[in-house]
Short mmCIF file of C-alpha atoms in Angstrom, two decimals:
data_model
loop_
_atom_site.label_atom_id
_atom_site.label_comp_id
_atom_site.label_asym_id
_atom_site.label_seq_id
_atom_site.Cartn_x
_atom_site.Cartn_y
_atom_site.Cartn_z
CA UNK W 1 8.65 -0.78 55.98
CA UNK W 2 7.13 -4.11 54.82
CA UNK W 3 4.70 -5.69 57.46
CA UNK W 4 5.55 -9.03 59.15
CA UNK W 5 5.03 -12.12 57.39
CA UNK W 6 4.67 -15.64 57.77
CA UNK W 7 4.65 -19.27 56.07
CA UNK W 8 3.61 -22.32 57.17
CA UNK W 9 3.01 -25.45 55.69
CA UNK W 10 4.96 -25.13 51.80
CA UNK W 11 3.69 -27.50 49.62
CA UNK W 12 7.51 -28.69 48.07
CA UNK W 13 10.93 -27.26 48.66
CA UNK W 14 11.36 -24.99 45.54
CA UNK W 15 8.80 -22.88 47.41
CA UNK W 16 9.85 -22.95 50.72
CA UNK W 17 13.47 -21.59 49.37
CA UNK W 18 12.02 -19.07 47.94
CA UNK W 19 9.91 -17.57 50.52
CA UNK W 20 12.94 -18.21 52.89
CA UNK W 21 15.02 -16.30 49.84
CA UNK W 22 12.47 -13.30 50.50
CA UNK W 23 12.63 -13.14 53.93
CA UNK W 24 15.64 -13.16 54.43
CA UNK W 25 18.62 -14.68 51.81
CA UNK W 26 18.86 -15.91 48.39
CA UNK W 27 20.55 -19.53 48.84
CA UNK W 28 20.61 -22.74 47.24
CA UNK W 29 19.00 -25.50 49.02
CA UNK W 30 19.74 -28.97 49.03
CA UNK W 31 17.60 -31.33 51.63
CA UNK W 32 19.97 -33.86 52.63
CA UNK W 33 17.60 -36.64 53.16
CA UNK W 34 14.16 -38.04 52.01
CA UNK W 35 11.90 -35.54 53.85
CA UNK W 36 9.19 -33.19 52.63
CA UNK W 37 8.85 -29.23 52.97
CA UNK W 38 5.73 -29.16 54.97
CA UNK W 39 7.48 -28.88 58.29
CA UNK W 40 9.01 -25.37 57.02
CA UNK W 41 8.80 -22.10 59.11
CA UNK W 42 9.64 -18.62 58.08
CA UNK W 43 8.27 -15.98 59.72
CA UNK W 44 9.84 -12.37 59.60
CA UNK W 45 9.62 -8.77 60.56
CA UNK W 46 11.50 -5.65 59.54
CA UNK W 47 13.20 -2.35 60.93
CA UNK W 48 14.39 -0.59 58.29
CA UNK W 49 18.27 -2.05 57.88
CA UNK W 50 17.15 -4.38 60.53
CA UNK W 51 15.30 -7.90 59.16
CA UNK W 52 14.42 -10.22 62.66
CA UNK W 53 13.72 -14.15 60.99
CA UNK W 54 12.89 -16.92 62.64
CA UNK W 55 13.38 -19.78 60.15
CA UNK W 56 12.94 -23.57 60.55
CA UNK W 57 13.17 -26.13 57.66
CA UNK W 58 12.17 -29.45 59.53
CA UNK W 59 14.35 -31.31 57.69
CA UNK W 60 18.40 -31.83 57.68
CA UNK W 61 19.72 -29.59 55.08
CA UNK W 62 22.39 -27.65 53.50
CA UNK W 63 22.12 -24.04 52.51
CA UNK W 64 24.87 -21.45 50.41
CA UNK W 65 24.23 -18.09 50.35
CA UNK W 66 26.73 -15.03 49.67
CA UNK W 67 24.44 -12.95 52.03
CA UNK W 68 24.62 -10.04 49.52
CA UNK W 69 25.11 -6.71 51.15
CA UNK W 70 24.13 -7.49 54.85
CA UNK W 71 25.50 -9.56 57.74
CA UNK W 72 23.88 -12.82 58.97
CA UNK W 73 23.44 -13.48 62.53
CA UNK W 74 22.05 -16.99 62.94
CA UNK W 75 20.97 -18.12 66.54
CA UNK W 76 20.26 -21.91 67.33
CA UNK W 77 17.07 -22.40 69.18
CA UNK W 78 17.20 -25.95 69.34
CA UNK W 79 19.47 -28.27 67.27
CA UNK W 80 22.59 -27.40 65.50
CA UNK W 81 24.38 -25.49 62.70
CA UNK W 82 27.58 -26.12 61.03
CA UNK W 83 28.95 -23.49 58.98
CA UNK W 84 32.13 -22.66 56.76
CA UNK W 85 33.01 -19.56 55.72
CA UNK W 86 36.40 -19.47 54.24
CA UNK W 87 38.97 -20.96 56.58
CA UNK W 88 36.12 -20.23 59.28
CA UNK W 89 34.80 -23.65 60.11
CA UNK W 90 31.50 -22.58 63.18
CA UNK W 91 29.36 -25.25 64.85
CA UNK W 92 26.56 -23.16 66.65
CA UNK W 93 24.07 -24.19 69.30
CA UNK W 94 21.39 -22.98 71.40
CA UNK W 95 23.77 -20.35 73.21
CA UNK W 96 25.88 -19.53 70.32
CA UNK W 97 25.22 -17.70 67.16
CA UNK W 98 26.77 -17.78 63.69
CA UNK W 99 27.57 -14.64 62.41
CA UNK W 100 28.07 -14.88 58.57
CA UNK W 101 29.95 -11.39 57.02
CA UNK W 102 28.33 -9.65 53.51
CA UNK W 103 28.86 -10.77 50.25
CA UNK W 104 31.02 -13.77 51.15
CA UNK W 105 29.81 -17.17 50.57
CA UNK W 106 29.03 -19.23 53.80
CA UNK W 107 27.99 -22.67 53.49
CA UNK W 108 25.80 -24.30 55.99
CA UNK W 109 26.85 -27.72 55.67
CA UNK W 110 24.32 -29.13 58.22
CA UNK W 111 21.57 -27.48 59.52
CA UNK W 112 19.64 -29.99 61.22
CA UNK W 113 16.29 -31.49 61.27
CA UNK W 114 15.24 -30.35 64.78
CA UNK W 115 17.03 -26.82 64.66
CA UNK W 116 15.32 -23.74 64.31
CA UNK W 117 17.10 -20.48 64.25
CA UNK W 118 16.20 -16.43 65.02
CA UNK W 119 17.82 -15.33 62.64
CA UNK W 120 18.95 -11.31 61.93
CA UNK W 121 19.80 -9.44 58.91
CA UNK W 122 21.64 -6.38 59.72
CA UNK W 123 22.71 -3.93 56.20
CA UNK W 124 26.69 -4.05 55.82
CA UNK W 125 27.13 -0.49 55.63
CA UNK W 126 24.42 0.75 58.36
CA UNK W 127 26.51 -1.95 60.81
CA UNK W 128 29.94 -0.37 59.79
CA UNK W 129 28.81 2.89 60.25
CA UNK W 130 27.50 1.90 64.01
CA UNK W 131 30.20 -0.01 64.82
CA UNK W 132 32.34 3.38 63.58
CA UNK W 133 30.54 5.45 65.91
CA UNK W 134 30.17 2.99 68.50
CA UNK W 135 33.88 1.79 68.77
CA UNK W 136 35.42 5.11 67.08
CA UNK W 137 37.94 2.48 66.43
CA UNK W 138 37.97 1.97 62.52
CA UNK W 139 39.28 -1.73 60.99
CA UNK W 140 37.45 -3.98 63.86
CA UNK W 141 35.17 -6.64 62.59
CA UNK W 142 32.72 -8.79 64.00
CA UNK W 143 33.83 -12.02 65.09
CA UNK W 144 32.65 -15.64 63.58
CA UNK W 145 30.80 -16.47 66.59
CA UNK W 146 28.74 -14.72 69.03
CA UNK W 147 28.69 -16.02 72.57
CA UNK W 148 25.07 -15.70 73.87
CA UNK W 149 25.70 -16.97 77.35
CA UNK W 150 27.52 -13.41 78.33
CA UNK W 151 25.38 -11.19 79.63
CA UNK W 152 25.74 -8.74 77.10
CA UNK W 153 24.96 -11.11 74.60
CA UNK W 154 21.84 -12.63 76.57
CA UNK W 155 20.69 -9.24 76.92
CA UNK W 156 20.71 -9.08 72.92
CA UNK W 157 18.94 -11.93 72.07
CA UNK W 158 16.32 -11.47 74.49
CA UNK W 159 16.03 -8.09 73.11
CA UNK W 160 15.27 -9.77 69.36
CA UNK W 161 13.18 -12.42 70.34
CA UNK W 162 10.81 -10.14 71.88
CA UNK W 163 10.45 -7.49 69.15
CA UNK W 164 9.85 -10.34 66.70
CA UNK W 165 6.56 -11.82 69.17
CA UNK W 166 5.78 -8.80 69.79
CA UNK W 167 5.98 -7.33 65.97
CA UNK W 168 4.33 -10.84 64.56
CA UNK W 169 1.45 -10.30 67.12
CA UNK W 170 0.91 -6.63 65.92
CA UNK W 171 2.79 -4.01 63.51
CA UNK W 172 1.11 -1.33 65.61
CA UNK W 173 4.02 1.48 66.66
CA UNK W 174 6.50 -0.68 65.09
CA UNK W 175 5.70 0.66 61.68
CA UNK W 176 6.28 3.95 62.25
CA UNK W 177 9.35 5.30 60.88
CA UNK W 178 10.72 7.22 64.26
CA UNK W 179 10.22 3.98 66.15
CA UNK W 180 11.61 2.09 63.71
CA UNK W 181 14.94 3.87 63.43
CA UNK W 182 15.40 3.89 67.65
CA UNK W 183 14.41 0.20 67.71
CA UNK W 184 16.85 -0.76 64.42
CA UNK W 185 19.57 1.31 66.28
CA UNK W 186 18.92 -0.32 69.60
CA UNK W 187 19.25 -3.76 68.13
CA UNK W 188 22.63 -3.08 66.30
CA UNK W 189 24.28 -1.19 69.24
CA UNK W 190 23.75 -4.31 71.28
CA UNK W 191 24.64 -6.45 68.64
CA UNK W 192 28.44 -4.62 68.44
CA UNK W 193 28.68 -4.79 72.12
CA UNK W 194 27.84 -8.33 72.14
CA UNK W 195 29.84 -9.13 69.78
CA UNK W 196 33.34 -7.13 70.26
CA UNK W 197 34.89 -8.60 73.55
CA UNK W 198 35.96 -6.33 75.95
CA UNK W 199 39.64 -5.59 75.94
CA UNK W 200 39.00 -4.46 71.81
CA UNK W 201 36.12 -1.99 73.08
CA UNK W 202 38.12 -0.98 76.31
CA UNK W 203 39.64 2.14 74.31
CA UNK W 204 36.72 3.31 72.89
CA UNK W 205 34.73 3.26 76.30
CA UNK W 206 37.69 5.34 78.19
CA UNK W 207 38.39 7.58 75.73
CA UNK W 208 38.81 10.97 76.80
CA UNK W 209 35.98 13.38 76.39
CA UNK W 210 38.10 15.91 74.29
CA UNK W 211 38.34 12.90 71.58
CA UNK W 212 34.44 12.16 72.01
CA UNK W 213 33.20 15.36 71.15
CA UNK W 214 35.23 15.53 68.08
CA UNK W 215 34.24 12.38 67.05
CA UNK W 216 30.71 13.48 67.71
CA UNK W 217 31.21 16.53 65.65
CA UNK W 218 32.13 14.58 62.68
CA UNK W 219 29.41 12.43 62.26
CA UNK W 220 27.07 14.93 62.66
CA UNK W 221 28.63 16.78 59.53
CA UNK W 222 31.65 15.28 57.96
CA UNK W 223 31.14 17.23 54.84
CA UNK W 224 32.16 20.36 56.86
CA UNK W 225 35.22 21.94 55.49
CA UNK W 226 37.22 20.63 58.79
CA UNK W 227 40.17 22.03 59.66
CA UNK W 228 42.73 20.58 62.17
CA UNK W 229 42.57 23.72 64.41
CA UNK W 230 38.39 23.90 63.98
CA UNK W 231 38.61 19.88 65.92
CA UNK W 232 41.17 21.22 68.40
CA UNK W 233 38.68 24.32 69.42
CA UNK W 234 35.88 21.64 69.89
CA UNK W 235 37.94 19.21 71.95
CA UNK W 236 39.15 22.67 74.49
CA UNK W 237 43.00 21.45 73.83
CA UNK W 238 45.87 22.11 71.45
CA UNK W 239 46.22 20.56 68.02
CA UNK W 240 48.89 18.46 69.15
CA UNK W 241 46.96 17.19 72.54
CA UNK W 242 44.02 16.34 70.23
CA UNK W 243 46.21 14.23 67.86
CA UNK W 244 48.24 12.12 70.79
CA UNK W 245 44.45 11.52 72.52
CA UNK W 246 43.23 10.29 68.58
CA UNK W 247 46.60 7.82 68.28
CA UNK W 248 46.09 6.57 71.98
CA UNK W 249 42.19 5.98 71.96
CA UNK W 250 41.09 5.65 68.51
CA UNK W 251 44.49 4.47 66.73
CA UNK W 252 44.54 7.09 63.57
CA UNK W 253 44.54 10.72 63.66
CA UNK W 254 41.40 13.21 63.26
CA UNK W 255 42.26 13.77 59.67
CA UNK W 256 42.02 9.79 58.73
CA UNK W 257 38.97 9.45 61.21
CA UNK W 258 37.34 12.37 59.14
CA UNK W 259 38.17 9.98 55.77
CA UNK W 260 37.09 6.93 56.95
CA UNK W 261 33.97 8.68 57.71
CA UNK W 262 33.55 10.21 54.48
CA UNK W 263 34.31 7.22 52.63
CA UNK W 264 31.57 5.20 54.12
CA UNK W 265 28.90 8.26 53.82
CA UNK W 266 30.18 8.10 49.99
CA UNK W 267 29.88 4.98 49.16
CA UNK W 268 26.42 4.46 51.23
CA UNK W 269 25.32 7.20 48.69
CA UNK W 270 26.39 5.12 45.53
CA UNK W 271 25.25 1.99 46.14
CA UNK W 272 21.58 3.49 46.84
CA UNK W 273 22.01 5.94 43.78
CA UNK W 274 19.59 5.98 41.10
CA UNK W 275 21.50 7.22 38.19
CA UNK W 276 20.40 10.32 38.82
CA UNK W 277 23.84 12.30 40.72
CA UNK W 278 27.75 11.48 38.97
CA UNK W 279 30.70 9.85 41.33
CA UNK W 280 32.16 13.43 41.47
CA UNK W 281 28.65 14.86 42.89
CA UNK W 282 28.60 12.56 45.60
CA UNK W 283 31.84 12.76 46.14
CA UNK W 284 31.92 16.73 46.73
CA UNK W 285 28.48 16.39 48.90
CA UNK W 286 30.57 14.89 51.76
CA UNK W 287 33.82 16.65 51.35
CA UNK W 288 35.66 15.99 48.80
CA UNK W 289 37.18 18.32 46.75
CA UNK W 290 39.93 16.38 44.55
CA UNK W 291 38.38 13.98 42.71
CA UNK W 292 41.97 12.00 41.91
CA UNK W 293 43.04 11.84 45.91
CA UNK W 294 39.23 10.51 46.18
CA UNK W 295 39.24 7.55 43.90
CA UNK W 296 42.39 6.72 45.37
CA UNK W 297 41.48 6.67 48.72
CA UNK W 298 38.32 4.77 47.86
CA UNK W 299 40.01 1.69 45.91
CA UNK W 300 41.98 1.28 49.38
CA UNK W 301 38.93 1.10 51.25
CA UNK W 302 36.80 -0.72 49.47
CA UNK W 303 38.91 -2.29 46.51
CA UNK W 304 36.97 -1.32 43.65
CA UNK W 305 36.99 1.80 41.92
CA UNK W 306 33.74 4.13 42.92
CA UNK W 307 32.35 4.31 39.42
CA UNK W 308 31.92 0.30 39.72
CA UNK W 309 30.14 0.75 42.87
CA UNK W 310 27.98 3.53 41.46
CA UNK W 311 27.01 1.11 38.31
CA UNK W 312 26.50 -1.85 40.28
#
């Protein structure tokens, strides 16, 4: 885990962008009046798939990024954003946050002079996995704006503004791995609850306990050889009880829960691969066994073939 960090003071944009680019996004600037850099802040501090930001540019400007394999959450302190993202057009003040999805290109067409921003990098696939075991409700996706005057999503923020004083002020504890995972894990599950209103989460915080402890099971060790009557012996019912609770609570049945888990465990694995293990090893070391059905089931998912993700 890097330490924090912190600039002050750049001495011309090209190098405020690119410490901004290293902290937390590669963008393109563009200053939308005669100003100087010297006003820029970026300080950051990291938790593993976790990056806390707070970034000021002290200037009115414009910024595109494509946010490359993480989600953007960017919170107003003071000032204003205005952001498109597709047909998504945000306008985010102190009390509402942007949230800007992976690998999609957002385009901050005014962030102005006086508005600086906490802003929080959160890895694509450590989010969907949380939000998986979170919601056990697969297909849900964060919303374009986060409203921070609920009290979950007060609660949220105050929880990231004082990690990042607190980490700026001193690494200490923070840099240990252990406390670094909890903390990381802590900030995402309140993120998803934040973010996901209530009546989409209602399911997964009612669902029966026969359904949890399945679901449990599975992400402890989805690359057991599950069978449908091994989940029904776990949940204490019949196979047929255990798939009605799955279609009422989660929406699928075990056996597509158990793929959708597998899935993102495999292609986790192949983005962070390092040449070193083939599509079909990875494949088999969470479960699967025919390489064909695989493939298949991973272009639906993801819409590229595996091998692509592997090389890229």
């Amino acid at each position: 885990m890097q330490p924090a960090s912190k600039l002050i003071r750049p001495e011309d944009w090209d190098e405020a962008s690119h410490v901004v680019s290293d902290v937390y996004f590669p963008h393109r600037l563009t200053p939308l009046n005669r100003s100087n850099a010297r006003n820029t802040v970026a300080e950051a501090v990291e938790l593993g798939p976790v990056k806390i930001t707070h970034i000021g540019w002290g200037a009115d400007v414009s910024i595109q990024s494509d946010h490359p394999g993480a989600y953007a959450i960017n919170v107003p302190l003071s000032g204003h954003l205005e952001s498109v993202t597709g047909k998504h057009e945000v306008s985010s003040v102190p009390g509402a946050g942007t949230i800007c999805p992976p690998d999609t290109t957002t385009l901050i067409t005014d962030w102005s002079r006086d508005c600086s921003i906490i802003g929080v990098r959160v890895d694509r696939d450590y989010l969907h996995r949380e939000m998986a075991r979170i919601l056990a409700r697969p297909g849900l996706r964060l919303p374009p704006q986060l409203d921070l005057t609920s009290e979950n999503g007060a609660s949220w923020l105050a929880l990231v503004r004082s990690l990042l004083d607190q980490m700026l002020r001193s690494d200490g504890i923070y840099t240990n791995p252990l406390v670094a995972e909890q903390l990381s894990g802590a900030v995402t599950t309140a993120l998803v609850l934040a973010a996901i209103p209530d009546d989409e989460t209602a399911g997964a915080g009612t669902r029966p306990r026969i359904v949890k402890r399945v679901i449990d099971e599975i992400h402890a060790d989805p690359a057991r050889a599950w069978t449908a009557a091994e989940m029904a012996e776990i949940a204490g019912v019949g196979v047929r009880r255990l798939q009605e609770g799955f279609q009422e609570y989660v929406g699928v049945s075990p056996r597509d829960y158990l793929l959708d888990v597998r899935l993102e465990r495999v292609h986790d694995d192949l983005l962070r691969a390092d040449g070193s293990s083939t599509v079909a090893e990875v494949a088999m070391r969470w479960g699967f066994t025919h390489t064909g059905r695989f493939a298949a089931a991973y272009r639906r998912k993801y819409g590229v073939a595996p091998s692509e993700a592997l090389r890229g």
